Coordinates of C-alpha atoms in Angstrom, one line a residue:
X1 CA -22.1 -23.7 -22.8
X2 CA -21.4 -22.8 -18.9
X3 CA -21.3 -19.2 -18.5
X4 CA -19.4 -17.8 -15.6
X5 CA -20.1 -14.3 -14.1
X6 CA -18.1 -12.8 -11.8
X7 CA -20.2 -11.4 -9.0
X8 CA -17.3 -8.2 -8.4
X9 CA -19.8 -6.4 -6.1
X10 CA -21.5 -7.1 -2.6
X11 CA -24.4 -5.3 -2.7
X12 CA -27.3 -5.8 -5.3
X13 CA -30.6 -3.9 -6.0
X14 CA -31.3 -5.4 -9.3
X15 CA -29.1 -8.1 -10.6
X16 CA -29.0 -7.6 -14.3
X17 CA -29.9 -3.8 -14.3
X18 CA -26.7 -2.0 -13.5
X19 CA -25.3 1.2 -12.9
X20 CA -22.5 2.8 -11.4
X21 CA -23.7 2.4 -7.6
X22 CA -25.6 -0.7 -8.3
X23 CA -24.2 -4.8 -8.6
X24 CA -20.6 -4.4 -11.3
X25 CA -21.5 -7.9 -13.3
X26 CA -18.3 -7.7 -15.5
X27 CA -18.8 -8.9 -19.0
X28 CA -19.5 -12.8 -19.3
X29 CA -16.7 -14.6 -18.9
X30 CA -15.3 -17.8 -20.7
X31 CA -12.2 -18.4 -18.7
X32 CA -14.7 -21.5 -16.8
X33 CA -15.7 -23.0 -20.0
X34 CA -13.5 -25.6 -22.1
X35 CA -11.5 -22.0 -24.0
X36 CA -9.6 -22.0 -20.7
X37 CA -7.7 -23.8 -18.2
X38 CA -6.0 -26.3 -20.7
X39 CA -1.9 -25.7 -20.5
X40 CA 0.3 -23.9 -18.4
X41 CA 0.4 -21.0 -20.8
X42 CA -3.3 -20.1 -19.9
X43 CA -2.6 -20.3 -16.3
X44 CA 0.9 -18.3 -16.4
X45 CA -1.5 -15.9 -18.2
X46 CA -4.1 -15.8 -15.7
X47 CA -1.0 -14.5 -13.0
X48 CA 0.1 -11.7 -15.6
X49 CA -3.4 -11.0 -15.4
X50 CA -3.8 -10.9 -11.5
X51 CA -0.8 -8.5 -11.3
X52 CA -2.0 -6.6 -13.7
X53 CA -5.1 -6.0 -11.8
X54 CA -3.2 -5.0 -8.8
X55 CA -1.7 -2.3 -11.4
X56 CA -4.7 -1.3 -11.8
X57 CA -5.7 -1.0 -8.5
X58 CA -2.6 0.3 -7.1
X59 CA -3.7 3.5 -5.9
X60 CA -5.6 1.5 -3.1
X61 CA -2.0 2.0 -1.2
X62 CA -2.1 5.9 -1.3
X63 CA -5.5 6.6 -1.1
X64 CA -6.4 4.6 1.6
X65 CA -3.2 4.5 3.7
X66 CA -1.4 7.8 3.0
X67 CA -4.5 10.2 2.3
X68 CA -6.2 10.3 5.8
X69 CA -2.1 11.2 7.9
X70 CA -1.8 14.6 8.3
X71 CA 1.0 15.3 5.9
X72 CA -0.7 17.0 3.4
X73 CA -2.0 20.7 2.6
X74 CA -5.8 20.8 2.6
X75 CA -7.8 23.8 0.7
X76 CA -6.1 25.8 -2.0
X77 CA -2.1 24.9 -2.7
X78 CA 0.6 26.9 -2.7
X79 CA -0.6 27.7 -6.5
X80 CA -3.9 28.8 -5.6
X81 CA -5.1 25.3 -7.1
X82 CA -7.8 23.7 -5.6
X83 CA -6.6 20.5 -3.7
X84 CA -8.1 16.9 -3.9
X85 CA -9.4 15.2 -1.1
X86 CA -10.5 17.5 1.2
X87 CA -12.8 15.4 3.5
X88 CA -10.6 12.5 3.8
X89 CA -7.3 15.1 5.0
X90 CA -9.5 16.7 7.7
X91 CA -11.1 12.9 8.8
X92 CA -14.6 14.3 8.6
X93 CA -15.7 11.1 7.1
X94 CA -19.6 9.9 7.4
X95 CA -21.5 7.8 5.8
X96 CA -23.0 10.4 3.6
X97 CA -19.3 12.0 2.7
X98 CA -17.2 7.9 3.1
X99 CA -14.6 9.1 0.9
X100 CA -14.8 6.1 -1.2
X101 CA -17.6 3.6 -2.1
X102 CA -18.1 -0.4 -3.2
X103 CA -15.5 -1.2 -0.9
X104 CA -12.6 0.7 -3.0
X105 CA -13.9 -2.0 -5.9
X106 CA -11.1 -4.7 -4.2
X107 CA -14.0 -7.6 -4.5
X108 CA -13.5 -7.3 -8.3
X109 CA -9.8 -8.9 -8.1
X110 CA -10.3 -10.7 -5.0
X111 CA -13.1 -12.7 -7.2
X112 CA -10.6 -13.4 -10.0
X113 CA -7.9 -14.6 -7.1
X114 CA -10.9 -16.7 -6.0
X115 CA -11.1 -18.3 -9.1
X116 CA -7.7 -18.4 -10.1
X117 CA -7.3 -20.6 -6.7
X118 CA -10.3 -22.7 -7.3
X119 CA -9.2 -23.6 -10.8
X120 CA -5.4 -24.5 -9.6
X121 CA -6.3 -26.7 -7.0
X122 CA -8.6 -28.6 -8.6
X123 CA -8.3 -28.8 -12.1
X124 CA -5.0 -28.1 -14.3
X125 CA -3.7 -31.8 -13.8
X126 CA -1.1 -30.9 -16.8
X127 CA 0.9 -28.7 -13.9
X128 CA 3.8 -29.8 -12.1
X129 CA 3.0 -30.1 -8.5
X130 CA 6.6 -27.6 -7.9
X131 CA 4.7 -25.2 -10.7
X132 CA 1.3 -25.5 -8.6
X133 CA 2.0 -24.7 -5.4
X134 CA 4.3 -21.7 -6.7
X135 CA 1.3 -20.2 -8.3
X136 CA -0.5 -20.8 -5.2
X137 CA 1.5 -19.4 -3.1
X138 CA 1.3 -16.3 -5.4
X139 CA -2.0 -16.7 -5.3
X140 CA -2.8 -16.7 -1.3
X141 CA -0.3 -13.6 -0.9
X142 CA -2.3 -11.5 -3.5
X143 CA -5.8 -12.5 -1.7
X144 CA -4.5 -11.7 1.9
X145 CA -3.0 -8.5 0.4
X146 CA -6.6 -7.8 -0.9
X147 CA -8.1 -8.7 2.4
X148 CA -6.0 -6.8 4.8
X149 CA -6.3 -3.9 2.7
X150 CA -10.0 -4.0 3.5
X151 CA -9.5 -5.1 7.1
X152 CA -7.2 -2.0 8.2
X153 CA -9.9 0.5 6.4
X154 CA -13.4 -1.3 7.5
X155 CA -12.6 -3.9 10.3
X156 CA -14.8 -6.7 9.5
X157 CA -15.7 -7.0 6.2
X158 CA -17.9 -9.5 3.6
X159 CA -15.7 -12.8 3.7
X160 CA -16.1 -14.2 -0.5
X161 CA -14.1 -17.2 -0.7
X162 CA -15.4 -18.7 -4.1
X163 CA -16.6 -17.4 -7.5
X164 CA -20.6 -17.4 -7.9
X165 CA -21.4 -19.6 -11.1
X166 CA -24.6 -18.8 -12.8
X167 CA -26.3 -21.0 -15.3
X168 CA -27.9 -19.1 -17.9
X169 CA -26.8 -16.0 -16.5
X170 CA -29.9 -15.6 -13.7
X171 CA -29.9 -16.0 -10.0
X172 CA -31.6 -14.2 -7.7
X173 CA -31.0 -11.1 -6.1
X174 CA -30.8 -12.6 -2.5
X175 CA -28.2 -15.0 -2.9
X176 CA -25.6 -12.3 -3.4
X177 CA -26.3 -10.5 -0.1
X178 CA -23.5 -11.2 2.2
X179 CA -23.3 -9.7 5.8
X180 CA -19.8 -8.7 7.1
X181 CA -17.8 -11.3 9.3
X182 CA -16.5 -10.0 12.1
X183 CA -13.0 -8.7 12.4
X184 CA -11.8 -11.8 14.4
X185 CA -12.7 -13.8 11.5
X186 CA -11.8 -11.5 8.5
X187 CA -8.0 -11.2 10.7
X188 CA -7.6 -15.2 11.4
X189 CA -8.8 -15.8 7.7
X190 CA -5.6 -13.4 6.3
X191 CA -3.4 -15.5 8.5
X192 CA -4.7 -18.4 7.1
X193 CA -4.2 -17.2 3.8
X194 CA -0.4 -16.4 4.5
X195 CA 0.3 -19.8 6.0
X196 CA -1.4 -21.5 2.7
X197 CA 0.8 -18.9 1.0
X198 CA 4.1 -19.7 2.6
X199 CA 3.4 -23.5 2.7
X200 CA 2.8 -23.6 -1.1
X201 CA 6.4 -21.5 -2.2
X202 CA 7.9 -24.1 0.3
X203 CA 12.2 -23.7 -0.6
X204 CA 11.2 -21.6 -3.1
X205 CA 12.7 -18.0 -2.3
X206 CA 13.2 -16.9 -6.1
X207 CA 13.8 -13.1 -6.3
X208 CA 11.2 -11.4 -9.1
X209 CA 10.7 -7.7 -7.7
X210 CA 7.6 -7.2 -9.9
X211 CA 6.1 -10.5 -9.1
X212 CA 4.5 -11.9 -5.9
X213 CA 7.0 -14.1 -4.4
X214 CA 7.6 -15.5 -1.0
X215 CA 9.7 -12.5 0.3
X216 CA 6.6 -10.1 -0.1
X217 CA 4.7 -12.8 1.8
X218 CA 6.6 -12.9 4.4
X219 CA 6.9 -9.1 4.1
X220 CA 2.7 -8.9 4.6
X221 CA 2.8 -11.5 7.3
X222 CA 5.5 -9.4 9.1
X223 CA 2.5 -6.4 9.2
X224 CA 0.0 -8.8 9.3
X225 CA 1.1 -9.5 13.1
X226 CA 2.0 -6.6 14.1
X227 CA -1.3 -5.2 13.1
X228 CA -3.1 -7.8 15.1
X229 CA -0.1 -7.3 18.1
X230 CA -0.6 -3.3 18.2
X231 CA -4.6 -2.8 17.4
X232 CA -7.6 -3.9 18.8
X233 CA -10.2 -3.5 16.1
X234 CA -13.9 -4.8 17.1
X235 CA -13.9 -8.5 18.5
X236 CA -9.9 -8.5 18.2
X237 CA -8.2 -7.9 20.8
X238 CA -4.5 -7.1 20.3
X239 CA -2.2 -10.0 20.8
X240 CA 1.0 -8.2 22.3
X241 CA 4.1 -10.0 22.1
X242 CA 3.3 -13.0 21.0
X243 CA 2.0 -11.9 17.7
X244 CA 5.3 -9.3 17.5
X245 CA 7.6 -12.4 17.5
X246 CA 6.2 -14.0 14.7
X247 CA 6.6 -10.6 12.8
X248 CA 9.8 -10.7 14.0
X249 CA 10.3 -13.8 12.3
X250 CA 9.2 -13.4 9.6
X251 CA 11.5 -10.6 8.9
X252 CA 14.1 -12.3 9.5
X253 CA 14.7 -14.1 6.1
X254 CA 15.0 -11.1 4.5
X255 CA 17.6 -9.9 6.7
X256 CA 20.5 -9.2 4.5
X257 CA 19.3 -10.7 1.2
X258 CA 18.5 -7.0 -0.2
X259 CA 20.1 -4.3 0.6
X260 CA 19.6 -0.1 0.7
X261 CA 21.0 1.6 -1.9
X262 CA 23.7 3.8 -1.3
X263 CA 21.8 7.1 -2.6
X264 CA 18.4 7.1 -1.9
X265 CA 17.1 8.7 -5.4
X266 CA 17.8 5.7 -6.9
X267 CA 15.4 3.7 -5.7
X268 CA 12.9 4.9 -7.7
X269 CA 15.0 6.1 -11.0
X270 CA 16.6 2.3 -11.1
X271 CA 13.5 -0.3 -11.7
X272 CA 14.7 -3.6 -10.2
X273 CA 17.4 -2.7 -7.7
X274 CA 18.2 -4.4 -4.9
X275 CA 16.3 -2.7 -2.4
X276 CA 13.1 -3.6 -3.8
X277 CA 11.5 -6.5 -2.5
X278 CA 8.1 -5.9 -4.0
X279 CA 7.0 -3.7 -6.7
X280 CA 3.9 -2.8 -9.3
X281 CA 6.1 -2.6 -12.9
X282 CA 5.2 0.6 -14.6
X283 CA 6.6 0.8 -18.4
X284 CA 6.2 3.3 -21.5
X285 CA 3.3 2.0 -23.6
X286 CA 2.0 0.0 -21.6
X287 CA 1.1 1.7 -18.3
X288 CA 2.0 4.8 -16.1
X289 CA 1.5 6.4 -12.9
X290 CA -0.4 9.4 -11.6
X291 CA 2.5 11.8 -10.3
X292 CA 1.8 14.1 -12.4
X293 CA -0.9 15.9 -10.1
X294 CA 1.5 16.2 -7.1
X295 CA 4.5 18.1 -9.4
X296 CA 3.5 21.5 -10.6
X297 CA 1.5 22.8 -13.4
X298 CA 3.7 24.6 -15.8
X299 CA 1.0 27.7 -16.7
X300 CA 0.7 28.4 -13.0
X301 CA 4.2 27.9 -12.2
X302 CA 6.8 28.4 -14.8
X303 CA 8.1 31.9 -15.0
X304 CA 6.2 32.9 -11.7
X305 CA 7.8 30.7 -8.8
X306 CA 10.9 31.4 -7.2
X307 CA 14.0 29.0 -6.7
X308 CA 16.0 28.9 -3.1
X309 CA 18.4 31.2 -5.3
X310 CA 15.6 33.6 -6.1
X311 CA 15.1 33.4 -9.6
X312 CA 12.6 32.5 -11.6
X313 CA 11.5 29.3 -12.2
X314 CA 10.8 27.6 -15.5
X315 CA 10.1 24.2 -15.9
X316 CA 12.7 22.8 -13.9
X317 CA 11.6 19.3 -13.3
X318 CA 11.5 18.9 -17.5
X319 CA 7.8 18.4 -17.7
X320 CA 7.3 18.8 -20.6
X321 CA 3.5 20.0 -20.1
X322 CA 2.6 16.4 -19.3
X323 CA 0.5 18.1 -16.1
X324 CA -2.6 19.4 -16.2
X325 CA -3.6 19.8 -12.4
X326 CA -1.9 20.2 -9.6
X327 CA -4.2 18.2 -6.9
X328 CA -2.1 17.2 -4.0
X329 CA 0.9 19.3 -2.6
X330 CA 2.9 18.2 1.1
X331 CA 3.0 20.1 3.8
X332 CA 6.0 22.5 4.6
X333 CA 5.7 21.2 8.4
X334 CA 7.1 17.5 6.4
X335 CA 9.9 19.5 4.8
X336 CA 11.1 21.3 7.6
X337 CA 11.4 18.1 9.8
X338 CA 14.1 17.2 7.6
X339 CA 17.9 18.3 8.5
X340 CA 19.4 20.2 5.7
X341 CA 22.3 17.3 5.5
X342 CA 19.2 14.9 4.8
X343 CA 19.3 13.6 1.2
X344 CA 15.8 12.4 1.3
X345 CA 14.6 15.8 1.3
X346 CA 15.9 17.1 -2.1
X347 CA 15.4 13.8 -3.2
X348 CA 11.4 13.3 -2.6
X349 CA 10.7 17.4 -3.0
X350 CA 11.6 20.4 -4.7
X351 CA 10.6 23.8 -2.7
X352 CA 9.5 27.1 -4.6
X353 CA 8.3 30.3 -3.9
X354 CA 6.0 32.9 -4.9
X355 CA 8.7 36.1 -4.2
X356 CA 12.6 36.0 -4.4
X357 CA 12.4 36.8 -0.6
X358 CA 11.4 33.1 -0.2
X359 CA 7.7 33.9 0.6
X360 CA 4.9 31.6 -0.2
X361 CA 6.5 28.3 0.2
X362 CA 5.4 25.8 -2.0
X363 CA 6.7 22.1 -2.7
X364 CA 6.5 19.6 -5.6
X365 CA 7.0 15.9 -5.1
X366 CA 9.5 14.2 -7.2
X367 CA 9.4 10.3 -6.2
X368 CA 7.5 9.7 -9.2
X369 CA 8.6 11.9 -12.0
X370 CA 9.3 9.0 -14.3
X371 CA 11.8 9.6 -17.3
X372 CA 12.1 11.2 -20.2
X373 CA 11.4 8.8 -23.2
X374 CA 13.2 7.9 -27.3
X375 CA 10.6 11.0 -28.4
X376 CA 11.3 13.5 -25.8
X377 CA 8.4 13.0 -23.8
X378 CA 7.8 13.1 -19.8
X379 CA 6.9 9.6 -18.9
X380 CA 5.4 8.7 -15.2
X381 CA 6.8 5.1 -15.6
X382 CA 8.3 4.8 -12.0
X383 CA 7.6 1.9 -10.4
X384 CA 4.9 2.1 -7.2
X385 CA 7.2 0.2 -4.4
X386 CA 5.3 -1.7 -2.1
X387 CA 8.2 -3.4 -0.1
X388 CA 11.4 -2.7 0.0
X389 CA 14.2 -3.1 2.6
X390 CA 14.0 0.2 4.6
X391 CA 10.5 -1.1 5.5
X392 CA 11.8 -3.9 6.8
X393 CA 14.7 -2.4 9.0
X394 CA 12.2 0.3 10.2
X395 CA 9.8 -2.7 11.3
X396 CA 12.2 -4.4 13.1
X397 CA 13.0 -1.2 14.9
X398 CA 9.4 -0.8 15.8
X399 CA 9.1 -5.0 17.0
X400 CA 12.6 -4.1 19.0
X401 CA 11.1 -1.5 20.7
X402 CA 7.8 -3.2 21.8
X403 CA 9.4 -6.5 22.6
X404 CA 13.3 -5.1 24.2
X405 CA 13.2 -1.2 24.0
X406 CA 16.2 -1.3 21.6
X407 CA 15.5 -0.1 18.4
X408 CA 18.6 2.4 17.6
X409 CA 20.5 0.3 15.3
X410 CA 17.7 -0.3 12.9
X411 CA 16.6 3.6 13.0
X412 CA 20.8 4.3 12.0
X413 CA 21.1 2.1 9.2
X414 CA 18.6 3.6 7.6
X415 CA 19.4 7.3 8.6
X416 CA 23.4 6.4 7.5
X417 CA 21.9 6.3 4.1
X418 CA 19.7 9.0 4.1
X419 CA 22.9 11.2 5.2
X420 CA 25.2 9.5 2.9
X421 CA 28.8 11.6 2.9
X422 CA 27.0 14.3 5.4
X423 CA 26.6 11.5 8.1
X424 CA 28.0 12.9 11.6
X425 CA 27.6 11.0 14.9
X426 CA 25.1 14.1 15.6
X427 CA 22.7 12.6 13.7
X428 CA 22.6 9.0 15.2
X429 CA 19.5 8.4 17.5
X430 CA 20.2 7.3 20.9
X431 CA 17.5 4.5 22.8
X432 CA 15.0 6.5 24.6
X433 CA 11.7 5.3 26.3
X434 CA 8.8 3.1 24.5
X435 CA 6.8 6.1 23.5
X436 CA 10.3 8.3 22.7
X437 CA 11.3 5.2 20.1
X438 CA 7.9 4.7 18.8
X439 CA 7.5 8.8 17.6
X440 CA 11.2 8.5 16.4
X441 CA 10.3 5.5 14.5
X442 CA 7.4 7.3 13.1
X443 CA 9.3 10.6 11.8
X444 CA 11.6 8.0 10.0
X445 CA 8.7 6.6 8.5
X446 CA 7.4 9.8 7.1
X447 CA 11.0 10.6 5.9
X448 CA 11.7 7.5 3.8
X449 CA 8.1 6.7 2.4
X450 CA 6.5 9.8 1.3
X451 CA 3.8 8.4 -1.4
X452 CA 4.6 5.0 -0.5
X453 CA 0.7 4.8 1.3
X454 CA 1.9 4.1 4.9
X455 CA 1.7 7.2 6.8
X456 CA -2.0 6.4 8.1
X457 CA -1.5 2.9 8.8
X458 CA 1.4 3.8 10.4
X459 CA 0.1 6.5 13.1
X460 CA -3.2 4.2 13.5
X461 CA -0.9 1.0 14.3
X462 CA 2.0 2.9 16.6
X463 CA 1.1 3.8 20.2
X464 CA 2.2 6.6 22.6
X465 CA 2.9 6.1 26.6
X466 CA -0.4 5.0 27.2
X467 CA -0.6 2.3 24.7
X468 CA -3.2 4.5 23.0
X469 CA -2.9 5.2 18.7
X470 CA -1.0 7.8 17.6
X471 CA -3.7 8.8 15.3
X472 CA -5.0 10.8 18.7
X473 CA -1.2 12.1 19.4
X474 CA -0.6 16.2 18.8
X475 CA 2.8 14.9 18.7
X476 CA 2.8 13.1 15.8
X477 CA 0.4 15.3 13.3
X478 CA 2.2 18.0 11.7
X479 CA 0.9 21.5 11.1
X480 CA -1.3 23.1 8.6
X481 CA 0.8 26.1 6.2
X482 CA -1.5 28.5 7.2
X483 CA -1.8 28.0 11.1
X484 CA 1.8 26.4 11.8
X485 CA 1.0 27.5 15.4
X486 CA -1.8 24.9 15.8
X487 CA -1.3 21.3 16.6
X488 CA -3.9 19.1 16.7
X489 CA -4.2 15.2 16.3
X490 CA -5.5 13.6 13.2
X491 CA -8.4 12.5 15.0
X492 CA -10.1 13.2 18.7
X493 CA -10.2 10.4 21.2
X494 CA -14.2 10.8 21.4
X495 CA -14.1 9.8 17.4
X496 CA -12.0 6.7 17.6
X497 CA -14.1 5.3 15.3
X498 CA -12.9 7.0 12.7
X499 CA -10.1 4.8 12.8
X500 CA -12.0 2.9 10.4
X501 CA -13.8 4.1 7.3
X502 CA -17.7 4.3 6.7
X503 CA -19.7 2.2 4.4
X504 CA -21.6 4.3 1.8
X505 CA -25.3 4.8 1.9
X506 CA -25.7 3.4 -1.7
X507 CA -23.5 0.1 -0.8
X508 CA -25.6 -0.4 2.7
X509 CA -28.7 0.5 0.7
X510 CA -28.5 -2.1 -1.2
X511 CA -27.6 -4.9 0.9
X512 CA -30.1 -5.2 3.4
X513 CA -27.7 -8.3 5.3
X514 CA -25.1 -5.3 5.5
X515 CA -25.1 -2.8 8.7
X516 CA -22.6 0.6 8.9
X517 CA -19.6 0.2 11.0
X518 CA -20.0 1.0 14.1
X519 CA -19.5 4.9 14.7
X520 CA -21.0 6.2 12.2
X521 CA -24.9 5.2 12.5
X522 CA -25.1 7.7 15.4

């Protein structure tokens, strides 16, 4: 019986001796043989499955587009806990400290997507054609997900497009090496991807929050091209205006069809709502989410912390002891650049302090914090949001301002939520120049998505006067706690190749077809 292996790793030592830093061969697989592939059921299954992965591999979003922008404390927090992370918040990434290995371990699903396409196109004759090119169309979005995901952290990257098929489970180790495409190539193969995606849904515009549908295709094409509009990475050039109009496009759909939620809490407390355009499904059971490490830890914190009313704290946020380190706390630079009449603030944190006179500020974030289950237990089982529709108002602010320098309205829409019954014309934003609109747009951003893994894409992808990133821009870092006198940017103009990430020693090692990116062999 044919055997198929899923080759989930690029770069191989010893085929069929593993180890953690070696080839991943998951376990043999008999979804190619004739146990699989025969109804609709199996295929339906195979989607569950693909989400699932992403599940699984959610923390791709935070780690590799929040962790590296500034907006965190780095050292000891405000609990004299030791904090996660540390290279990757002071971008002193090399290739012996990359922050991450094996690619972040996206091959592994891109391989099943591989396969999942292979099969449908193919094969599966008992589909209707409507039923096909839905799960293809699913199927493309998730795979250009996967591959931009890689392109905004290592530029050019390996370019797998099949499933490697072994008979009797041996091949040689040289067929697997694959050298890294350039990032013209990786950028016009994600575009292709999209318009395979788009063409397949068709007229079909169902609304499933937790499932890829068309609306978070045209949500990733919408970045897509404003990536490749707003950075030159490598061999790409950035395309300007013409690739900002087809973002703008693109948006343009979902215009309207969703909606913000009157109070902005509830956007992560209601699963489903209607501002959610895309989101990872988190349940009780089944699967939950890692806020815990970015609340509190109740030995360290209850009965010694301080509220704004300066008592004594217990455990305010209802626990329950469901915490066992506190790894990541936000700056207090982030919370002060919120207005007092902001509801976002008290929404996303809750400040403390080590003396009743308000010293020792620290802050715990509550996006996350789940609910409180049938057997009195905390639960992380909020949803991860990947789109919903203040991204898309705050995208078309930042298109309007590179294409017409008018970008006001969308910034207010979103700020007339965040202000709810304490709005005041005071708070409105007024059209300023390019670079005025494009920090503006950027403060927004940090405002509305805290722990929604966009801050570093975002300062990477803006500009300032010059047209240069705002990953170099004093302006838009924010201070450390213990030197708020000291502004600095992310990262210095004389290491702009830390823009993108290393490859690790191990993965380059073992690949002899792969080379470093460029930067970093120096």
């Amino acid at each position: 019986m044919k055997k198929i292996i899923y080759i989930i790793s690029l770069f191989v030592s010893s085929v069929l001796y593993t180890s953690c830093d070696a080839l991943d061969l998951a376990p043999e697989d008999y979804f190619g043989s004739g146990n699989y592939w025969n109804n609709e059921a199996q295929v339906e299954g195979f989607m569950y499955g693909m989400h699932s992965q992403l599940r699984g591999n959610y923390n791709m979003f935070y780690c590799l587009g929040e962790l590296r922008g500034g907006t965190q404390r780095v050292g000891s927090s405000s609990q004299n806990t030791s904090l996660d992370y540390a290279i990757l918040r002071t971008n002193t990434l090399s290739q012996d400290n990359p922050g991450f290995t094996n690619w972040f371990g996206l091959y592994s699903p891109i391989m099943q997507v591989n396969h999942f396409i292979q099969k449908v196109e193919n094969e599966c004759a008992f589909l209707s054609e409507a039923d096909r090119k839905t799960y293809l169309g699913q199927a493309y979005g998730l795979r250009a997900l996967y591959y931009f995901m890689l392109y905004k952290t290592y530029g050019g990257v390996p370019l797998i497009t099949d499933v490697k098929v072994l008979e009797g489970g041996k091949i040689s180790a040289d067929a697997l090496y694959t050298e890294r495409s350039t990032p013209e190539t990786i950028l016009k193969f994600i575009k292709s991807d999209l318009e395979a995606s788009e063409l397949n849904f068709g007229n079909n515009v169902t609304i499933d929050r937790a499932m890829w549908t068309k609306y978070a295709t045209l949500m990733l094409k919408a970045e897509v091209y404003m990536w490749s509009a707003k950075v030159t990475t490598g061999d790409h050039q950035a395309t300007g205006n013409s690739d900002l109009a087809i973002a703008q496009t693109a948006l343009q759909p979902l215009i309207n069809q969703f909606s913000l939620l009157d109070n902005f809490s509830e956007v992560f407390s209601k699963k489903a709502n209607d501002e959610i355009i895309f989101a990872i499904r988190f349940k009780d059971g089944e699967a939950t989410n890692w806020a815990g490490p970015f609340i509190y830890y109740g030995n360290i914190f209850e009965g010694q912390r301080y509220g704004r009313d300066g008592k004594l704290m217990q455990d305010t946020l209802d626990l329950k002891g469901t915490v066992g380190q506190f790894l990541h706390e936000y700056k207090k630079a982030l919370w002060d650049s919120y207005d007092d009449e902001d509801m976002r603030r008290d929404a996303t944190f809750m400040d403390h302090y080590g003396s009743a006179q308000k010293e020792g500020f620290g802050i715990a974030m509550k996006k996350g914090i789940g609910s409180v289950n049938s057997n009195n237990q905390r639960i992380f089982d909020t949803d991860i949001i990947v789109y919903r529709y203040a991204d898309v108002l705050l995208m078309m602010a930042e298109i309007e301002n590179a294409l017409s320098g008018k970008c006001a309205n969308y910034v207010n829409e979103v700020r007339k939520r965040a202000y709810g019954k304490n709005w005041h014309p005071q708070f409105a934003y007024t059209d300023g120049s390019y670079a005025d609109n494009e920090l503006t747009i950027l403060h927004e951003r940090d405002k509305e998505f805290v722990w929604e893994g966009k801050r570093w894409f975002d300062v990477v992808r803006m500009h300032d006067a010059n047209g240069k990133s705002l990953a170099f821009s004093v302006a838009a870092n924010y201070p450390n706690n213990e030197t708020p006198d000291e502004r600095v940017p992310l990262i210095k103009e004389s290491e702009a190749h830390k823009l993108l990430w290393p490859i690790d020693v191990n993965t380059l090692n073992n690949d002899p077809k792969l080379e470093q990116t460029p930067g970093y062999d120096k």
